[in-house]
Amino acid sequence: MKARTTRALALLATGLVLAGCGRGTDGAAEKPKDVNTTAQATGKLNVWAMGTEGEALDAFAKKFESANPGIEITVTPIGWDVAHDKIISSVAGRSTPDISMIGSTWMGELAKSGAVDPTPGNLIDKAAFFPGAWSTVDVDGTAWGVPWYVETRVLYYRKDLAAKAGVKPPATWEESKTFVKGLKKAGAGQGMQINYTVGSWQELLPLVWQQGGSINGPDGGWTFDTPEMVKALERTKSYFDEGLSTSKVDPASFPASFFKGEVGAFHSGPWMIAGMEKDGGDGFAEKFDVAPYAKGPAGGTSFIGGSDLVVFKDSGARDAAWKFVKWLTEPETQAAWFDTVKALPSVQAAWQRPELTADPRVAVFGEQLKDAKTPPPVPTWEQVAKAIEQQIERVVRGKTTPAEAAKAIQSRAETVGTGL
Amino acid sequence: MTRLRTAIRYAALTAGLAIVAGPFLWTLLGSFKTDAEIRREPPTFLPLRWIADNYTSLLERMDVVTATFNSAVVAGVVVASNLLFCSLVAYALTKLDFGAGRLVFGLVLLQMMVPAIVLLIPQFVTVASLGLADTYAGIVLPGLVTPLGVFLMRQFMGEIPDEIVHAARVDGAGEFRIFFRVVLPLCKPVLATLGLITFMASWNNFIWPAVVAQHEDMYTLPVALANLSTRETAHYGVLLAGVIVVITPVLLLFVLLQRYFVQGVATAGLK
C-alpha cells in the first residue's frame, strides 16, 4: 500500500516537474565536458544515498578524504520511500546535492530534467562495466552517470526438497516445470512463489527476453503486443493454473513461507542470501541454493537493476565530485563495498577479487550478470511498469486473457509514450 | 439491573481498550524481541527472551538525540505559531466586522480541500528560492498557520457571546487587549485541542521535512526513522524500537492534556 502511494506521488511529482518547473529539456544532445585530471580537485561535497548504502558510505568517504586532502564529503542518508520525490523536488527547486545515488530506472527522467552532468569520457571508462549495467545510464546515446552497483535475479530453491524429489535445478523451460512439480510433491504447497503484484514486471520481462522478444523496437517505440509477451504471460499463468503457484496466499507471508518449506523456489536478487541466512534460523544457510535462470528458446536472460550515481550540474565542486565517483567504481573499492553491504560490483574486474570468489552462490550472480537486461531508461518507465503489473495481476486472477492483457499493456504504453 | 448495566459497560470498555491499546502493547513488547521472533508463527505475545539489542542498534544507526531535538524545535514553533495566528484570524473572522470576512473564510476552507501533496513541489520551489532549503525556517514555514486551525478556532470563538466583547469595548479596551485578556482565556479547551492536533501533525510529518532537510543533522524523527528500512528488507525490531521512541512524547502529551482535549473536541463539534 505504502509503495503504491509513494509511486503515485512520484508520478505526480514528475508530471509537475516536466510540465512547469523543468529546465532545458534538450539535455540529450549535450556534450560531456572533460574533468581536469592533472590538477588536485578540492571542494565540499554533499552526497545522498539510500538505505544501507547511506549508512555505510560515510566510512568509505572518510577513506577517500584522507587520500584527497582538500575534498570534504558529507553523506546524507535518505529513505527509499522518499528518495524519488526528494530528488525530483530538489531538481525543481534547484537545490540539488553534488552527487546522488539513484534507482537505475529513474535515469530517464533525470537525464531529461537537464539537471545532471553528462559523464566525462576522459575519466570514466565505459568498457569497465557490465554492458547491461551501463545501459541503465545511457539515455539516447549520452551517459548521465555511472552504474554503482548491480543486482540481478536468479532462481532460489530448497536444496533439501529438491534432493527429496530427486530433481536438479532446471537448465531449460521444460525442465523448469518438472523441477517445480517435484518440489511440490516433496511438500512445498507452493512449488514456486511468483510475484504478481508490485514489481512483478521484473519477473515477467526476463521471460520475454528469454524468447528473443523485446519490449521496445529499434525506433524506441513500445512493443508489448507481441507473441513473446503473450507467451510470457501464458507461462506465468500456467503456474497458477496448474496449482504450482497461488494467488490465495498473502504475499507478506514470504519469505517466512520459504523457511517453513511451504514455498519451494522463487526468483530474486542477491540481497536474499544474507537476509535469509539471518532470518531463516540456525542451519538454514545449508537448506537453500541458487541457480541461473532456466533457458528459454533464446537464452536465459535475467533482469538487471541496481543503483547509479549521478553528479548534478549545480555542484560547486564538479571535478571533486567526479573523482569521488570514479574512486567508488575502482575494482578495489567495489570489492570492499561488496564486503560491507553485499551490493554486487558493476565493474567486471572487481569480480576477480577474493571477496567475490569466496561464496559459490555469489559466483552464480556473476555468471547471470553476463546475460541480463534492463528496460529502457526512459522518463515514463514507472508508469509503463505500473500498467504491466496491473495486467499481470488480472491475468493471474483470471480476469483477462494473456492476449488481451498484452494488447492492454501496449495501448496504455502508447498513451504514456516514452517521454523522450 | 444497574449493576448488570455497569458490568456490561465495563466489559465493552475493556474490549474497546484492548482493541485500541493492543497494537501499542504489541509494538512495545515487539521492540524487545529478536527479528526472528517477531516473524514467528504463531506469534508470541511476551518476548521469549527480553533483549535490548534493538534499542542499542537504534542508537548506533540513528542520531536519536539530534532528531528528537529537531522534531521538538519544529513542533514547538509550529504549535506556538498556530495557537497565536489561528486564533488571531479566528478573532478577526468572528468578532471584527469587516466586509470580506466570508470571503476570507471561504478561502481558508478552499485551502483545506487542496490535498497537501499537490502543494509539495510548488511549496518546495518557493522555500528553496527564498534560500530556506535545509533550514528550520524552511521546515516550519508552510505549517505556521494551518487552515484546520483557523477553522477550529473560528467555530469555537463563534460560540463566545459578542456581548462580552462589546462590554470590553465599552470599557475602553483595545482589540488586542480584548483578544489576549478576554477572548483567549475563554478558549483554553480549544487551544489545548489545537495544540495537540498541530503537535501530532508536526511530530508525525514525514514527506515535507524529508524533502526540505538536505543534511542528516536537519532530520526530524520520522525522517531519520525512515532511513532504517531498506528497499529489500525491514528490520522490524529496530523499527519498532524507533516507533516507541517517536510515540512516547506524544502519548505523554496526550495524557497531560487529555481533559482539555476531550472537552475541546466535544465543544468544537457542537456547532
Coordinates of C-alpha atoms in Angstrom, one line a residue, chain A residues 74-394:
Chain A
T74 CA 29.1 14.8 3.8
V75 CA 27.0 11.8 3.3
T76 CA 23.3 12.3 3.8
P77 CA 21.3 9.1 4.1
I78 CA 17.8 9.3 2.7
G79 CA 15.0 6.8 3.0
W80 CA 14.0 4.8 -0.1
D81 CA 10.3 5.8 0.4
V82 CA 11.0 9.5 -0.1
A83 CA 14.1 9.3 -2.3
H84 CA 12.5 9.8 -5.6
D85 CA 10.3 12.7 -4.5
K86 CA 13.1 14.3 -2.7
I87 CA 15.4 14.2 -5.7
I88 CA 12.8 15.4 -8.1
S89 CA 11.8 18.3 -5.7
S90 CA 15.4 19.3 -5.3
V91 CA 15.8 19.4 -9.1
A92 CA 12.7 21.6 -9.3
G93 CA 13.9 23.9 -6.5
R94 CA 17.5 24.0 -7.9
S95 CA 18.8 22.8 -4.5
T96 CA 20.4 19.6 -5.5
P97 CA 23.3 17.8 -3.7
D98 CA 26.6 17.3 -5.5
I99 CA 26.2 13.6 -6.0
S100 CA 23.2 11.3 -5.5
M101 CA 22.6 7.6 -5.7
I102 CA 19.5 6.9 -7.8
G103 CA 17.4 3.9 -8.6
S104 CA 18.5 2.7 -12.1
T105 CA 15.0 3.1 -13.6
W106 CA 14.9 6.8 -12.7
M107 CA 17.7 7.7 -15.0
G108 CA 15.5 8.6 -17.9
E109 CA 13.6 11.3 -16.1
L110 CA 16.7 12.8 -14.5
A111 CA 18.6 13.0 -17.8
K112 CA 15.6 14.7 -19.3
S113 CA 15.4 17.2 -16.5
G114 CA 18.7 18.7 -17.6
A115 CA 20.0 18.8 -14.0
V116 CA 22.6 16.1 -14.2
D117 CA 26.0 16.3 -15.7
P118 CA 26.9 14.0 -18.6
T119 CA 29.6 11.5 -17.7
P120 CA 33.1 12.8 -18.6
G121 CA 34.6 10.3 -21.0
N122 CA 38.2 11.1 -20.1
L123 CA 37.7 9.9 -16.5
I124 CA 35.2 7.0 -16.7
D125 CA 35.8 4.0 -18.9
K126 CA 32.5 2.6 -20.2
A127 CA 34.2 -0.8 -21.1
A128 CA 35.0 -1.5 -17.4
F129 CA 31.3 -2.0 -16.6
F130 CA 28.9 -4.8 -17.4
P131 CA 27.1 -3.8 -20.7
G132 CA 23.7 -4.4 -19.1
A133 CA 24.7 -2.1 -16.2
W134 CA 26.0 0.6 -18.5
S135 CA 22.7 0.7 -20.4
T136 CA 20.9 1.9 -17.3
V137 CA 22.8 5.2 -17.5
D138 CA 22.7 5.6 -21.3
V139 CA 19.8 7.7 -22.5
D140 CA 19.7 8.4 -26.2
G141 CA 23.4 7.8 -26.7
T142 CA 24.7 10.0 -23.8
A143 CA 25.8 8.7 -20.4
W144 CA 24.4 10.6 -17.4
G145 CA 26.2 8.9 -14.5
V146 CA 27.8 5.6 -13.7
P147 CA 26.3 2.3 -12.6
W148 CA 27.4 2.0 -8.9
Y149 CA 26.3 -1.5 -8.1
V150 CA 24.1 -4.0 -9.8
E151 CA 21.7 -6.7 -8.9
T152 CA 20.2 -9.5 -11.0
R153 CA 17.7 -12.2 -10.4
V154 CA 18.4 -15.9 -10.2
L155 CA 16.5 -19.0 -9.1
Y156 CA 16.5 -19.7 -5.3
Y157 CA 15.4 -23.2 -4.3
R158 CA 15.2 -25.5 -1.3
K159 CA 18.1 -27.9 -1.6
D160 CA 16.6 -30.4 0.8
L161 CA 13.2 -30.6 -1.1
A162 CA 15.0 -30.9 -4.4
A163 CA 17.1 -33.7 -3.1
K164 CA 14.0 -35.4 -1.7
A165 CA 12.2 -35.1 -5.1
G166 CA 15.3 -36.2 -6.9
V167 CA 15.3 -33.1 -9.2
K168 CA 18.1 -30.8 -10.3
P169 CA 17.9 -27.1 -10.9
P170 CA 16.5 -26.7 -14.4
A171 CA 18.5 -25.8 -17.4
T172 CA 15.6 -25.2 -19.8
W173 CA 12.0 -24.0 -19.6
E174 CA 10.7 -27.6 -20.0
E175 CA 12.8 -28.8 -17.1
S176 CA 11.7 -25.9 -15.1
K177 CA 8.1 -27.2 -14.8
T178 CA 9.3 -30.7 -13.9
F179 CA 11.5 -29.2 -11.2
V180 CA 8.7 -27.2 -9.6
K181 CA 6.3 -30.1 -9.8
G182 CA 9.0 -32.2 -7.9
L183 CA 9.3 -29.5 -5.2
K184 CA 5.5 -29.5 -4.8
K185 CA 5.5 -33.3 -4.5
A186 CA 8.2 -33.1 -1.9
G187 CA 6.0 -31.0 0.3
A188 CA 6.1 -27.4 -0.9
G189 CA 2.4 -26.4 -1.3
Q190 CA 3.6 -23.6 -3.5
G191 CA 6.2 -25.1 -5.7
M192 CA 7.2 -21.7 -7.0
Q193 CA 6.4 -18.3 -5.5
I194 CA 5.7 -15.9 -8.3
N195 CA 5.3 -12.2 -7.6
Y196 CA 2.2 -10.9 -9.4
T197 CA 1.8 -7.5 -7.6
V198 CA 4.2 -4.6 -7.1
G199 CA 7.4 -5.2 -9.0
S200 CA 6.0 -8.2 -10.9
W201 CA 7.3 -6.8 -14.2
Q202 CA 10.8 -7.7 -13.1
E203 CA 9.8 -11.4 -13.2
L204 CA 7.8 -11.1 -16.5
L205 CA 10.3 -9.3 -18.7
P206 CA 13.0 -12.0 -18.4
L207 CA 10.5 -14.4 -19.9
V208 CA 10.0 -12.1 -22.9
W209 CA 13.8 -11.7 -23.4
Q210 CA 14.4 -15.4 -23.0
Q211 CA 12.4 -15.9 -26.2
G212 CA 14.3 -13.3 -28.0
G213 CA 11.5 -10.8 -27.6
S214 CA 11.9 -7.1 -26.9
I215 CA 9.6 -4.5 -25.3
N216 CA 10.9 -1.7 -27.5
G217 CA 11.5 -1.6 -31.2
P218 CA 14.6 -0.2 -33.0
D219 CA 12.8 3.1 -33.3
G220 CA 12.4 3.2 -29.5
G221 CA 8.6 2.7 -29.5
W222 CA 6.9 0.2 -27.2
T223 CA 6.3 -3.3 -28.5
F224 CA 4.3 -5.2 -25.9
D225 CA 1.6 -6.7 -28.1
T226 CA 4.0 -9.4 -29.4
P227 CA 3.8 -13.3 -29.5
E228 CA 6.7 -13.3 -27.0
M229 CA 4.8 -11.2 -24.5
V230 CA 1.6 -13.3 -24.8
K231 CA 3.7 -16.4 -24.3
A232 CA 5.4 -15.0 -21.3
L233 CA 2.1 -14.1 -19.7
E234 CA 0.7 -17.6 -20.6
R235 CA 3.7 -19.2 -19.0
T236 CA 3.2 -17.2 -15.8
K237 CA -0.5 -18.0 -15.8
S238 CA 0.2 -21.7 -16.3
Y239 CA 2.0 -22.0 -12.9
F240 CA -1.1 -20.7 -11.2
D241 CA -3.5 -22.8 -13.3
E242 CA -1.6 -25.9 -12.6
G243 CA -1.5 -25.2 -8.9
L244 CA 2.2 -24.8 -8.7
S245 CA 1.8 -21.2 -7.6
T246 CA -1.0 -19.4 -5.9
S247 CA -2.6 -16.0 -5.6
K248 CA -4.6 -17.1 -2.5
V249 CA -1.8 -16.6 0.0
D250 CA -0.9 -13.2 1.5
P251 CA 2.4 -12.1 -0.2
A252 CA 3.6 -10.9 3.1
S253 CA 3.9 -14.5 4.3
F254 CA 7.0 -14.7 2.2
P255 CA 9.9 -15.3 2.9
A256 CA 8.7 -17.0 6.1
S257 CA 6.9 -19.5 3.9
F258 CA 10.2 -20.4 2.2
F259 CA 11.8 -21.0 5.6
K260 CA 9.0 -23.4 6.5
G261 CA 9.2 -25.2 3.2
E262 CA 5.7 -24.1 2.0
V263 CA 7.4 -22.4 -0.9
G264 CA 9.9 -24.4 -2.8
A265 CA 11.5 -21.9 -5.2
F266 CA 11.4 -18.3 -6.3
H267 CA 13.4 -15.8 -8.3
S268 CA 15.0 -12.9 -6.6
G269 CA 18.1 -10.8 -6.1
P270 CA 21.4 -11.2 -4.2
W271 CA 20.1 -9.5 -1.0
M272 CA 18.1 -12.6 -0.2
I273 CA 21.2 -14.6 0.6
A274 CA 22.3 -12.5 3.6
G275 CA 18.7 -11.8 4.6
M276 CA 17.7 -15.5 4.7
E277 CA 20.8 -16.7 6.4
K278 CA 20.0 -14.1 9.1
D279 CA 16.2 -14.6 9.4
G280 CA 15.9 -18.3 8.5
G281 CA 17.3 -19.6 11.7
D282 CA 20.1 -22.0 12.5
G283 CA 21.3 -24.1 9.7
F284 CA 19.0 -22.6 7.1
A285 CA 22.0 -21.5 5.0
E286 CA 22.6 -25.1 4.2
K287 CA 19.0 -25.7 3.1
F288 CA 18.9 -23.4 0.0
D289 CA 20.9 -22.7 -3.0
V290 CA 20.8 -20.6 -6.1
A291 CA 21.0 -21.4 -9.9
P292 CA 20.9 -19.3 -13.0
Y293 CA 17.7 -18.7 -14.9
A294 CA 16.4 -21.7 -16.9
K295 CA 17.0 -21.0 -20.6
G296 CA 14.1 -20.2 -22.9
P297 CA 14.2 -20.6 -26.7
A298 CA 16.7 -17.7 -27.0
G299 CA 18.6 -17.9 -23.7
G300 CA 18.5 -17.3 -20.0
T301 CA 18.4 -13.5 -19.8
S302 CA 17.7 -12.1 -16.4
F303 CA 16.7 -8.6 -15.2
I304 CA 19.5 -6.3 -14.1
G305 CA 18.8 -3.5 -11.7
G306 CA 20.7 -1.6 -9.1
S307 CA 21.8 1.9 -8.4
D308 CA 23.5 4.6 -10.4
L309 CA 25.5 7.6 -9.3
V310 CA 24.8 11.0 -10.8
V311 CA 26.6 14.3 -10.4
F312 CA 24.5 17.4 -10.6
K313 CA 25.3 20.4 -12.8
D314 CA 24.8 22.8 -9.9
S315 CA 27.6 21.2 -8.0
G316 CA 30.2 23.8 -6.9
A317 CA 32.9 21.1 -7.0
R318 CA 32.4 19.2 -10.2
D319 CA 35.9 17.8 -10.6
A320 CA 36.0 16.6 -7.0
A321 CA 32.6 15.0 -7.4
W322 CA 33.5 13.0 -10.5
K323 CA 36.8 12.0 -8.9
F324 CA 34.9 10.6 -5.9
V325 CA 32.5 8.8 -8.3
K326 CA 35.5 7.4 -10.2
W327 CA 37.0 6.2 -6.9
L328 CA 33.8 4.4 -6.0
T329 CA 33.9 2.4 -9.2
E330 CA 37.6 1.3 -8.8
P331 CA 37.6 -2.5 -8.6
E332 CA 39.2 -2.4 -5.1
T333 CA 36.6 0.0 -3.8
Q334 CA 33.9 -2.1 -5.4
A335 CA 35.1 -5.3 -3.8
A336 CA 35.4 -3.7 -0.4
W337 CA 31.9 -2.3 -0.9
F338 CA 30.6 -5.7 -1.6
D339 CA 32.2 -7.0 1.5
T340 CA 30.5 -4.3 3.6
V341 CA 26.9 -4.0 2.1
K342 CA 26.7 -7.1 -0.2
A343 CA 26.0 -5.0 -3.2
L344 CA 27.3 -6.6 -6.4
P345 CA 30.0 -4.7 -8.3
S346 CA 29.0 -3.1 -11.6
V347 CA 32.7 -3.2 -12.6
Q348 CA 33.7 -6.5 -14.2
A349 CA 37.2 -6.5 -12.9
A350 CA 36.0 -6.4 -9.3
W351 CA 34.6 -9.9 -9.7
Q352 CA 38.1 -11.5 -9.8
R353 CA 38.8 -10.3 -6.3
P354 CA 38.7 -12.8 -3.3
E355 CA 35.8 -11.1 -1.6
L356 CA 33.6 -12.2 -4.5
T357 CA 35.0 -15.5 -5.4
A358 CA 34.7 -16.9 -1.8
D359 CA 31.0 -17.8 -1.9
P360 CA 30.0 -20.0 -4.9
R361 CA 26.4 -18.7 -4.7
V362 CA 27.7 -15.2 -5.4
A363 CA 29.5 -16.5 -8.5
V364 CA 26.1 -17.6 -9.8
F365 CA 25.1 -14.0 -9.8
G366 CA 28.4 -13.1 -11.6
E367 CA 27.6 -15.6 -14.3
Q368 CA 24.0 -14.4 -14.6
L369 CA 25.1 -10.7 -14.9
K370 CA 26.7 -11.5 -18.3
D371 CA 23.3 -12.2 -19.6
A372 CA 21.0 -9.6 -18.0
K373 CA 18.9 -6.8 -19.4
T374 CA 17.2 -3.6 -18.2
P375 CA 14.1 -1.9 -19.5
P376 CA 14.9 1.2 -21.5
P377 CA 15.7 4.1 -19.1
V378 CA 13.0 6.4 -20.3
P379 CA 11.3 9.0 -18.1
T380 CA 7.9 7.3 -18.3
W381 CA 9.1 3.8 -17.3
E382 CA 7.5 3.8 -13.8
Q383 CA 4.1 4.4 -15.4
V384 CA 4.5 1.7 -18.0
A385 CA 5.7 -0.7 -15.3
K386 CA 2.5 0.1 -13.4
A387 CA 0.4 -0.9 -16.4
I388 CA 2.3 -4.2 -16.8
E389 CA 1.9 -5.0 -13.1
Q390 CA -1.9 -4.4 -13.3
Q391 CA -2.3 -6.7 -16.3
I392 CA -0.1 -9.5 -14.7
E393 CA -2.4 -9.5 -11.7
R394 CA -5.5 -9.6 -13.9

